[in-house]
Amino acid sequence: MRNLKSLLLTLVCMGVILGIGYLGIVEWGRRILSSEGVLERAGYEDVGSKIFYGKIEDNIEIFPWNYYSETEDTMKGVIPSFMGDGLFLGHYQTEGAYAIDDANSIEKEDAQSDETDFLPQVYLDAADAYFGEFIAYETGVEKEEVSAWYQKEGNHILENLVVTENTPVGTIFFYQDILQLKNKKYQVRIACSQWNVINFICAEYNTEDKRELKEWKEGKEKLVEVLEQSEESLSAYFSFMSRLNDMGSPAIYFVDEEYANAYLYGFWWLGNIMQGREEDDELSLGIEKWLLEWEAIYQVGKDVDYAQEDVKYSVNYSYQVVELKDMILILVQGDAAMGLYFDPINQKFCGYNFLYEF
């Protein structure tokens, strides 16, 4: 009898703990989502899992897009600070068009440049080329084809920024458009602070609700499998992204005088996790160099060989898998707080989102 009472008490306590944990992550998700979004079918499917589920019927916007206003005027000539850096422009400049002398000096050499432009062509091309690397990776096309689309359309990213100044994190720069590459349409959404790319999404554009399709359900099952089986790899990725966010100027690095697009590492890393590729020598080498750069900035004088050190990452993360109408949003809570976007039809991660709580 006593054993039966103990067993019942244990089950009751387990139910209370699971209930509190579930309510906690759902409440966190609700606060991240706009007040107009209503979670439906939220629940847990496995008492041993750290994955929770929900569904959104309304169109919702999460940070930073809840600060986007269609009534804002495009602010010509105003760009994120990291895109005005001379090293950034020097790497992405069009060959033969400009000579970059320093961070504050651009010598025009291309007679075809329009003197009336608010921004010289080198700025426009640099932004298209930089984000074009992300777009090319996500769409599977060559980055030259992405740049060619912008040149052909004459619809450059920097010319179509919407700027919101009064937010809790300062000025935010927004861009969104529909690109057509290889007979497919892709929705691209970008949000930047002065020194960070807060949000980037590139996914096939389709306004239909696909959540009842067989391919959607298969993609969701694959996602859950990856979340459950790749905890250490995902924890390492979240640690990397959190450090990028903390560092401030993460868009471009020169490690041993070598250019590295740190955010592109993040997309590459997620792609490998999705494909079950735990070992990638080229990516690992790039991450090691980036970690040395991080160490040099934040712990000057401490000699750490990341190639030899066994770096441990926390795996104490919970995931709220929220089904939107066109993609899945994974709200991640743990040592870092961020969102990941997943295209279940094509079974690939298609974007990320840094989240902030105030």
Coordinates of C-alpha atoms in Angstrom, one line a residue:
M1 CA 0.0 0.0 0.0
R2 CA 2.8 2.3 0.9
N3 CA 4.6 1.6 -2.4
L4 CA 1.4 2.3 -4.2
K5 CA 1.0 5.7 -2.5
S6 CA 4.6 6.5 -3.3
L7 CA 4.1 5.6 -6.9
L8 CA 1.0 7.8 -7.1
L9 CA 2.8 10.7 -5.5
T10 CA 5.7 10.4 -7.9
L11 CA 3.3 10.4 -10.9
V12 CA 1.5 13.5 -9.6
C13 CA 4.8 15.4 -9.0
M14 CA 6.0 14.4 -12.5
G15 CA 2.7 15.7 -14.0
V16 CA 3.1 19.0 -12.1
I17 CA 6.7 19.5 -13.2
L18 CA 5.9 18.7 -16.9
G19 CA 2.9 21.0 -16.7
I20 CA 4.9 23.9 -15.3
G21 CA 7.6 23.4 -17.9
Y22 CA 5.1 23.2 -20.7
L23 CA 3.3 26.3 -19.6
G24 CA 6.6 28.2 -19.2
I25 CA 7.8 27.6 -22.8
V26 CA 4.3 28.3 -24.3
E27 CA 4.1 31.5 -22.4
W28 CA 7.5 32.5 -23.6
G29 CA 6.5 31.7 -27.1
R30 CA 3.3 33.8 -26.7
R31 CA 5.4 36.8 -25.5
I32 CA 7.7 36.5 -28.4
L33 CA 4.8 36.3 -30.9
S34 CA 2.6 39.4 -31.4
S35 CA -0.4 39.7 -29.3
E36 CA -2.7 39.0 -32.3
G37 CA -1.3 35.6 -32.9
V38 CA -3.1 32.8 -31.2
L39 CA -1.4 29.4 -30.6
E40 CA -3.7 26.5 -31.3
R41 CA -3.1 22.7 -30.7
A42 CA -0.3 23.5 -28.4
G43 CA 0.8 20.4 -26.5
Y44 CA 3.6 17.9 -25.9
E45 CA 3.7 14.5 -27.6
D46 CA 6.4 12.8 -25.6
V47 CA 6.9 13.3 -21.8
G48 CA 10.6 12.8 -22.3
S49 CA 11.0 15.3 -25.1
K50 CA 12.0 19.0 -24.9
I51 CA 10.0 19.7 -28.1
F52 CA 6.6 21.4 -27.8
Y53 CA 4.1 22.0 -30.6
G54 CA 1.7 24.7 -31.7
K55 CA 0.0 26.2 -34.7
I56 CA -0.8 29.7 -35.8
E57 CA -3.9 30.5 -37.8
D58 CA -3.4 34.2 -38.1
N59 CA -0.6 36.1 -39.8
I60 CA 1.8 37.2 -37.1
E61 CA 5.0 39.1 -36.9
I62 CA 7.8 38.5 -34.4
F63 CA 10.7 40.7 -33.5
P64 CA 12.1 42.7 -35.3
W65 CA 9.3 42.8 -37.9
N66 CA 6.7 43.9 -35.4
Y67 CA 8.5 47.3 -35.7
Y68 CA 8.2 47.4 -39.5
S69 CA 5.8 49.9 -40.9
E70 CA 4.7 50.1 -44.5
T71 CA 4.0 53.8 -44.0
E72 CA 7.7 54.5 -43.4
D73 CA 9.4 56.3 -46.2
T74 CA 12.4 54.7 -47.8
M75 CA 15.4 56.7 -46.4
K76 CA 17.8 57.3 -49.3
G77 CA 21.5 57.1 -48.4
V78 CA 21.0 55.7 -44.9
I79 CA 22.6 52.2 -44.5
P80 CA 23.7 50.0 -41.6
S81 CA 27.1 51.0 -40.3
F82 CA 28.9 47.7 -41.1
M83 CA 28.1 48.2 -44.8
G84 CA 29.9 51.5 -44.9
D85 CA 33.2 50.0 -43.6
G86 CA 36.0 50.3 -46.1
L87 CA 37.1 46.6 -45.7
F88 CA 33.5 45.5 -46.4
L89 CA 33.4 47.7 -49.5
G90 CA 36.9 46.7 -50.6
H91 CA 35.9 43.0 -50.6
Y92 CA 32.7 43.4 -52.5
Q93 CA 33.6 46.3 -54.9
T94 CA 33.0 45.8 -58.6
E95 CA 36.3 45.1 -60.3
G96 CA 37.6 48.3 -62.0
A97 CA 34.8 50.5 -60.6
Y98 CA 36.2 52.0 -57.4
A99 CA 39.4 52.1 -55.5
I100 CA 38.8 51.9 -51.7
D101 CA 41.4 54.0 -49.9
D102 CA 40.0 53.7 -46.3
A103 CA 36.8 53.4 -44.4
N104 CA 35.7 57.0 -45.1
S105 CA 37.1 57.5 -48.6
I106 CA 35.8 56.2 -52.0
E107 CA 37.5 57.4 -55.2
K108 CA 35.2 57.1 -58.1
E109 CA 36.8 55.7 -61.3
D110 CA 33.7 54.5 -63.2
A111 CA 32.5 57.3 -65.5
Q112 CA 29.2 55.5 -65.9
S113 CA 28.2 56.0 -62.3
D114 CA 25.2 58.3 -61.8
E115 CA 26.3 61.5 -60.0
T116 CA 22.7 62.1 -58.8
D117 CA 22.5 58.8 -56.9
F118 CA 22.2 59.1 -53.2
L119 CA 24.6 56.1 -52.8
P120 CA 27.5 55.4 -55.1
Q121 CA 27.1 52.2 -57.1
V122 CA 29.8 50.5 -55.0
Y123 CA 27.6 50.5 -52.0
L124 CA 24.6 49.1 -53.9
D125 CA 26.7 46.3 -55.5
A126 CA 28.4 45.4 -52.2
A127 CA 25.1 44.9 -50.3
D128 CA 23.6 42.9 -53.2
A129 CA 26.8 40.7 -53.3
Y130 CA 26.9 40.2 -49.6
F131 CA 23.3 39.1 -49.1
G132 CA 23.5 37.4 -52.5
E133 CA 25.9 34.9 -50.9
F134 CA 23.1 33.9 -48.5
I135 CA 20.5 33.8 -51.2
A136 CA 22.7 31.7 -53.5
Y137 CA 23.3 29.2 -50.7
E138 CA 19.6 28.9 -49.9
T139 CA 18.4 28.7 -53.5
G140 CA 21.2 26.6 -54.9
V141 CA 22.2 29.0 -57.7
E142 CA 25.5 30.7 -58.3
K143 CA 26.0 34.0 -56.5
E144 CA 26.7 35.7 -59.9
E145 CA 23.2 34.8 -61.0
V146 CA 21.7 36.5 -57.9
S147 CA 23.8 39.6 -58.5
A148 CA 22.7 39.6 -62.1
W149 CA 19.1 39.6 -61.0
Y150 CA 19.6 42.7 -59.0
Q151 CA 21.5 44.4 -61.9
K152 CA 18.8 43.4 -64.4
E153 CA 16.0 44.6 -62.2
G154 CA 17.7 47.8 -61.1
N155 CA 16.1 47.2 -57.8
H156 CA 19.0 47.1 -55.3
I157 CA 18.6 46.2 -51.7
L158 CA 20.0 49.4 -50.3
E159 CA 17.6 51.5 -52.5
N160 CA 14.6 49.8 -50.9
L161 CA 15.4 49.8 -47.2
V162 CA 12.7 50.9 -44.8
V163 CA 14.2 52.4 -41.7
T164 CA 12.6 52.5 -38.2
E165 CA 14.6 54.5 -35.7
N166 CA 12.8 54.3 -32.4
T167 CA 13.0 50.7 -31.2
P168 CA 14.5 49.2 -28.0
V169 CA 17.6 48.2 -30.0
G170 CA 18.0 51.4 -31.9
T171 CA 17.6 51.8 -35.7
I172 CA 16.5 48.8 -37.7
F173 CA 16.8 48.5 -41.4
F174 CA 14.2 46.4 -43.3
Y175 CA 14.2 44.9 -46.7
Q176 CA 11.8 42.4 -48.4
D177 CA 11.2 41.4 -52.0
I178 CA 10.3 38.5 -54.3
L179 CA 13.1 37.2 -56.4
Q180 CA 12.8 35.0 -59.5
L181 CA 15.7 32.6 -60.0
K182 CA 15.6 29.6 -62.3
N183 CA 11.9 29.8 -62.8
K184 CA 11.2 29.8 -59.1
K185 CA 10.0 32.7 -56.9
Y186 CA 11.7 33.3 -53.5
Q187 CA 10.7 35.5 -50.7
V188 CA 13.6 37.3 -49.1
R189 CA 13.3 39.2 -45.8
I190 CA 16.2 41.0 -44.1
A191 CA 16.4 43.1 -41.0
C192 CA 19.6 44.7 -39.7
S193 CA 20.7 46.8 -36.8
Q194 CA 23.8 49.0 -37.3
W195 CA 26.1 46.1 -36.6
N196 CA 24.1 42.9 -36.9
V197 CA 22.0 41.0 -39.3
I198 CA 19.1 40.3 -36.9
N199 CA 16.9 38.4 -39.3
F200 CA 17.3 36.7 -42.7
I201 CA 14.8 34.5 -44.5
C202 CA 15.0 33.1 -48.0
A203 CA 12.3 30.6 -48.9
E204 CA 10.2 29.5 -51.9
Y205 CA 7.3 31.9 -52.3
N206 CA 3.9 30.3 -52.1
T207 CA 0.8 31.9 -50.5
E208 CA -1.1 28.7 -50.2
D209 CA -1.6 26.9 -46.8
K210 CA 0.4 23.7 -47.2
R211 CA 0.2 22.3 -43.7
E212 CA -2.1 19.4 -44.6
L213 CA 0.1 18.2 -47.4
K214 CA 1.8 14.8 -47.1
E215 CA 5.2 16.5 -47.9
W216 CA 4.7 19.0 -45.1
K217 CA 4.0 16.3 -42.5
E218 CA 7.0 14.3 -43.7
G219 CA 9.2 17.4 -43.4
K220 CA 8.0 18.1 -39.9
E221 CA 8.8 14.6 -38.9
K222 CA 12.3 15.0 -40.3
L223 CA 12.8 18.2 -38.4
V224 CA 11.8 16.7 -35.1
E225 CA 14.2 13.8 -35.8
V226 CA 17.0 16.3 -36.4
L227 CA 16.2 18.3 -33.2
E228 CA 16.3 15.1 -31.2
Q229 CA 19.3 13.5 -32.7
S230 CA 21.6 16.5 -33.2
E231 CA 21.5 18.2 -29.8
E232 CA 25.3 18.7 -29.5
S233 CA 25.7 20.0 -33.0
L234 CA 22.7 22.4 -32.6
S235 CA 24.0 23.6 -29.2
A236 CA 27.4 24.4 -30.8
Y237 CA 25.6 26.3 -33.6
F238 CA 23.5 28.3 -31.1
S239 CA 26.6 29.1 -29.1
F240 CA 28.3 30.3 -32.3
M241 CA 25.3 32.5 -33.3
S242 CA 25.0 33.9 -29.8
R243 CA 28.6 35.0 -29.9
L244 CA 28.1 36.6 -33.3
N245 CA 25.2 38.6 -31.9
D246 CA 27.3 39.6 -28.9
M247 CA 30.4 40.6 -30.9
G248 CA 28.6 43.4 -32.8
S249 CA 30.3 43.5 -36.2
P250 CA 29.7 39.9 -37.3
A251 CA 29.2 40.5 -41.0
I252 CA 32.8 40.3 -42.1
Y253 CA 36.0 39.1 -40.6
F254 CA 39.6 39.2 -41.6
V255 CA 41.4 36.3 -39.9
D256 CA 45.0 36.0 -40.9
E257 CA 44.1 38.5 -43.7
E258 CA 41.5 36.1 -45.0
Y259 CA 37.9 37.1 -45.6
A260 CA 35.2 35.1 -43.9
N261 CA 31.4 35.7 -44.0
A262 CA 30.5 34.5 -40.5
Y263 CA 26.8 34.4 -41.1
L264 CA 27.3 32.2 -44.1
Y265 CA 29.1 29.8 -41.8
G266 CA 25.8 29.6 -39.9
F267 CA 23.7 28.6 -42.9
W268 CA 26.4 26.2 -44.0
W269 CA 26.4 24.6 -40.5
L270 CA 22.6 24.2 -40.4
G271 CA 22.7 22.6 -43.9
N272 CA 25.2 20.1 -42.7
I273 CA 23.1 19.3 -39.6
M274 CA 20.0 18.7 -41.7
Q275 CA 22.0 16.4 -44.0
G276 CA 23.5 14.5 -41.1
R277 CA 27.0 15.6 -42.0
E278 CA 28.7 16.0 -38.6
E279 CA 32.2 16.3 -40.0
D280 CA 33.1 19.1 -42.5
D281 CA 36.8 20.0 -42.4
E282 CA 36.5 23.2 -44.4
L283 CA 33.6 24.5 -42.2
S284 CA 35.4 23.3 -39.0
L285 CA 38.6 25.2 -40.0
G286 CA 36.6 28.4 -40.6
I287 CA 34.8 28.1 -37.2
E288 CA 38.2 27.5 -35.5
K289 CA 39.6 30.7 -37.0
W290 CA 36.5 32.6 -36.0
L291 CA 36.7 31.3 -32.4
L292 CA 40.4 32.5 -32.3
E293 CA 39.2 35.9 -33.4
W294 CA 36.6 35.9 -30.7
E295 CA 39.2 34.9 -28.1
A296 CA 41.5 37.6 -29.3
I297 CA 38.8 40.3 -28.9
Y298 CA 37.3 39.2 -25.6
Q299 CA 40.2 37.5 -23.8
V300 CA 43.3 39.2 -25.0
G301 CA 46.5 37.5 -23.9
K302 CA 44.9 34.1 -23.2
D303 CA 46.5 31.5 -25.5
V304 CA 43.8 29.0 -26.4
D305 CA 44.2 26.5 -29.2
Y306 CA 40.6 25.7 -30.3
A307 CA 41.9 23.1 -32.7
Q308 CA 43.0 21.0 -29.7
E309 CA 40.6 22.0 -27.0
D310 CA 37.5 19.9 -26.4
V311 CA 34.9 22.6 -26.2
K312 CA 31.7 21.6 -24.4
Y313 CA 28.4 23.1 -25.2
S314 CA 25.2 23.1 -23.1
V315 CA 22.4 21.0 -24.6
N316 CA 19.8 22.4 -22.2
Y317 CA 17.5 23.8 -25.0
S318 CA 13.8 23.6 -25.4
Y319 CA 12.1 24.0 -28.8
Q320 CA 8.6 25.2 -29.6
V321 CA 7.7 24.1 -33.1
V322 CA 5.1 26.5 -34.4
E323 CA 3.5 25.8 -37.8
L324 CA 2.9 28.9 -39.8
K325 CA 1.1 28.8 -43.1
D326 CA 4.2 28.7 -45.3
M327 CA 7.0 27.5 -43.0
I328 CA 7.8 26.3 -39.6
L329 CA 9.2 28.6 -36.9
I330 CA 11.3 26.9 -34.2
L331 CA 11.5 29.1 -31.1
V332 CA 14.7 28.1 -29.3
Q333 CA 15.1 28.8 -25.6
G334 CA 18.2 28.0 -23.5
D335 CA 21.7 29.5 -23.3
A336 CA 20.6 31.5 -26.4
A337 CA 17.1 32.7 -27.4
M338 CA 16.5 32.8 -31.2
G339 CA 14.2 31.5 -33.9
L340 CA 14.9 29.2 -36.8
Y341 CA 12.8 29.0 -39.9
F342 CA 12.3 25.6 -41.6
D343 CA 10.8 24.8 -45.0
P344 CA 9.2 21.4 -44.5
I345 CA 8.3 20.8 -48.1
N346 CA 12.0 21.1 -49.2
Q347 CA 13.2 19.8 -45.8
K348 CA 15.7 22.6 -45.2
F349 CA 16.4 25.5 -42.8
C350 CA 15.6 28.7 -44.6
G351 CA 16.4 31.5 -42.1
Y352 CA 17.1 32.6 -38.6
N353 CA 16.0 35.3 -36.2
F354 CA 17.7 36.8 -33.1
L355 CA 15.1 37.4 -30.4
Y356 CA 15.2 39.9 -27.6
E357 CA 13.0 40.2 -24.5
F358 CA 12.4 43.6 -22.8

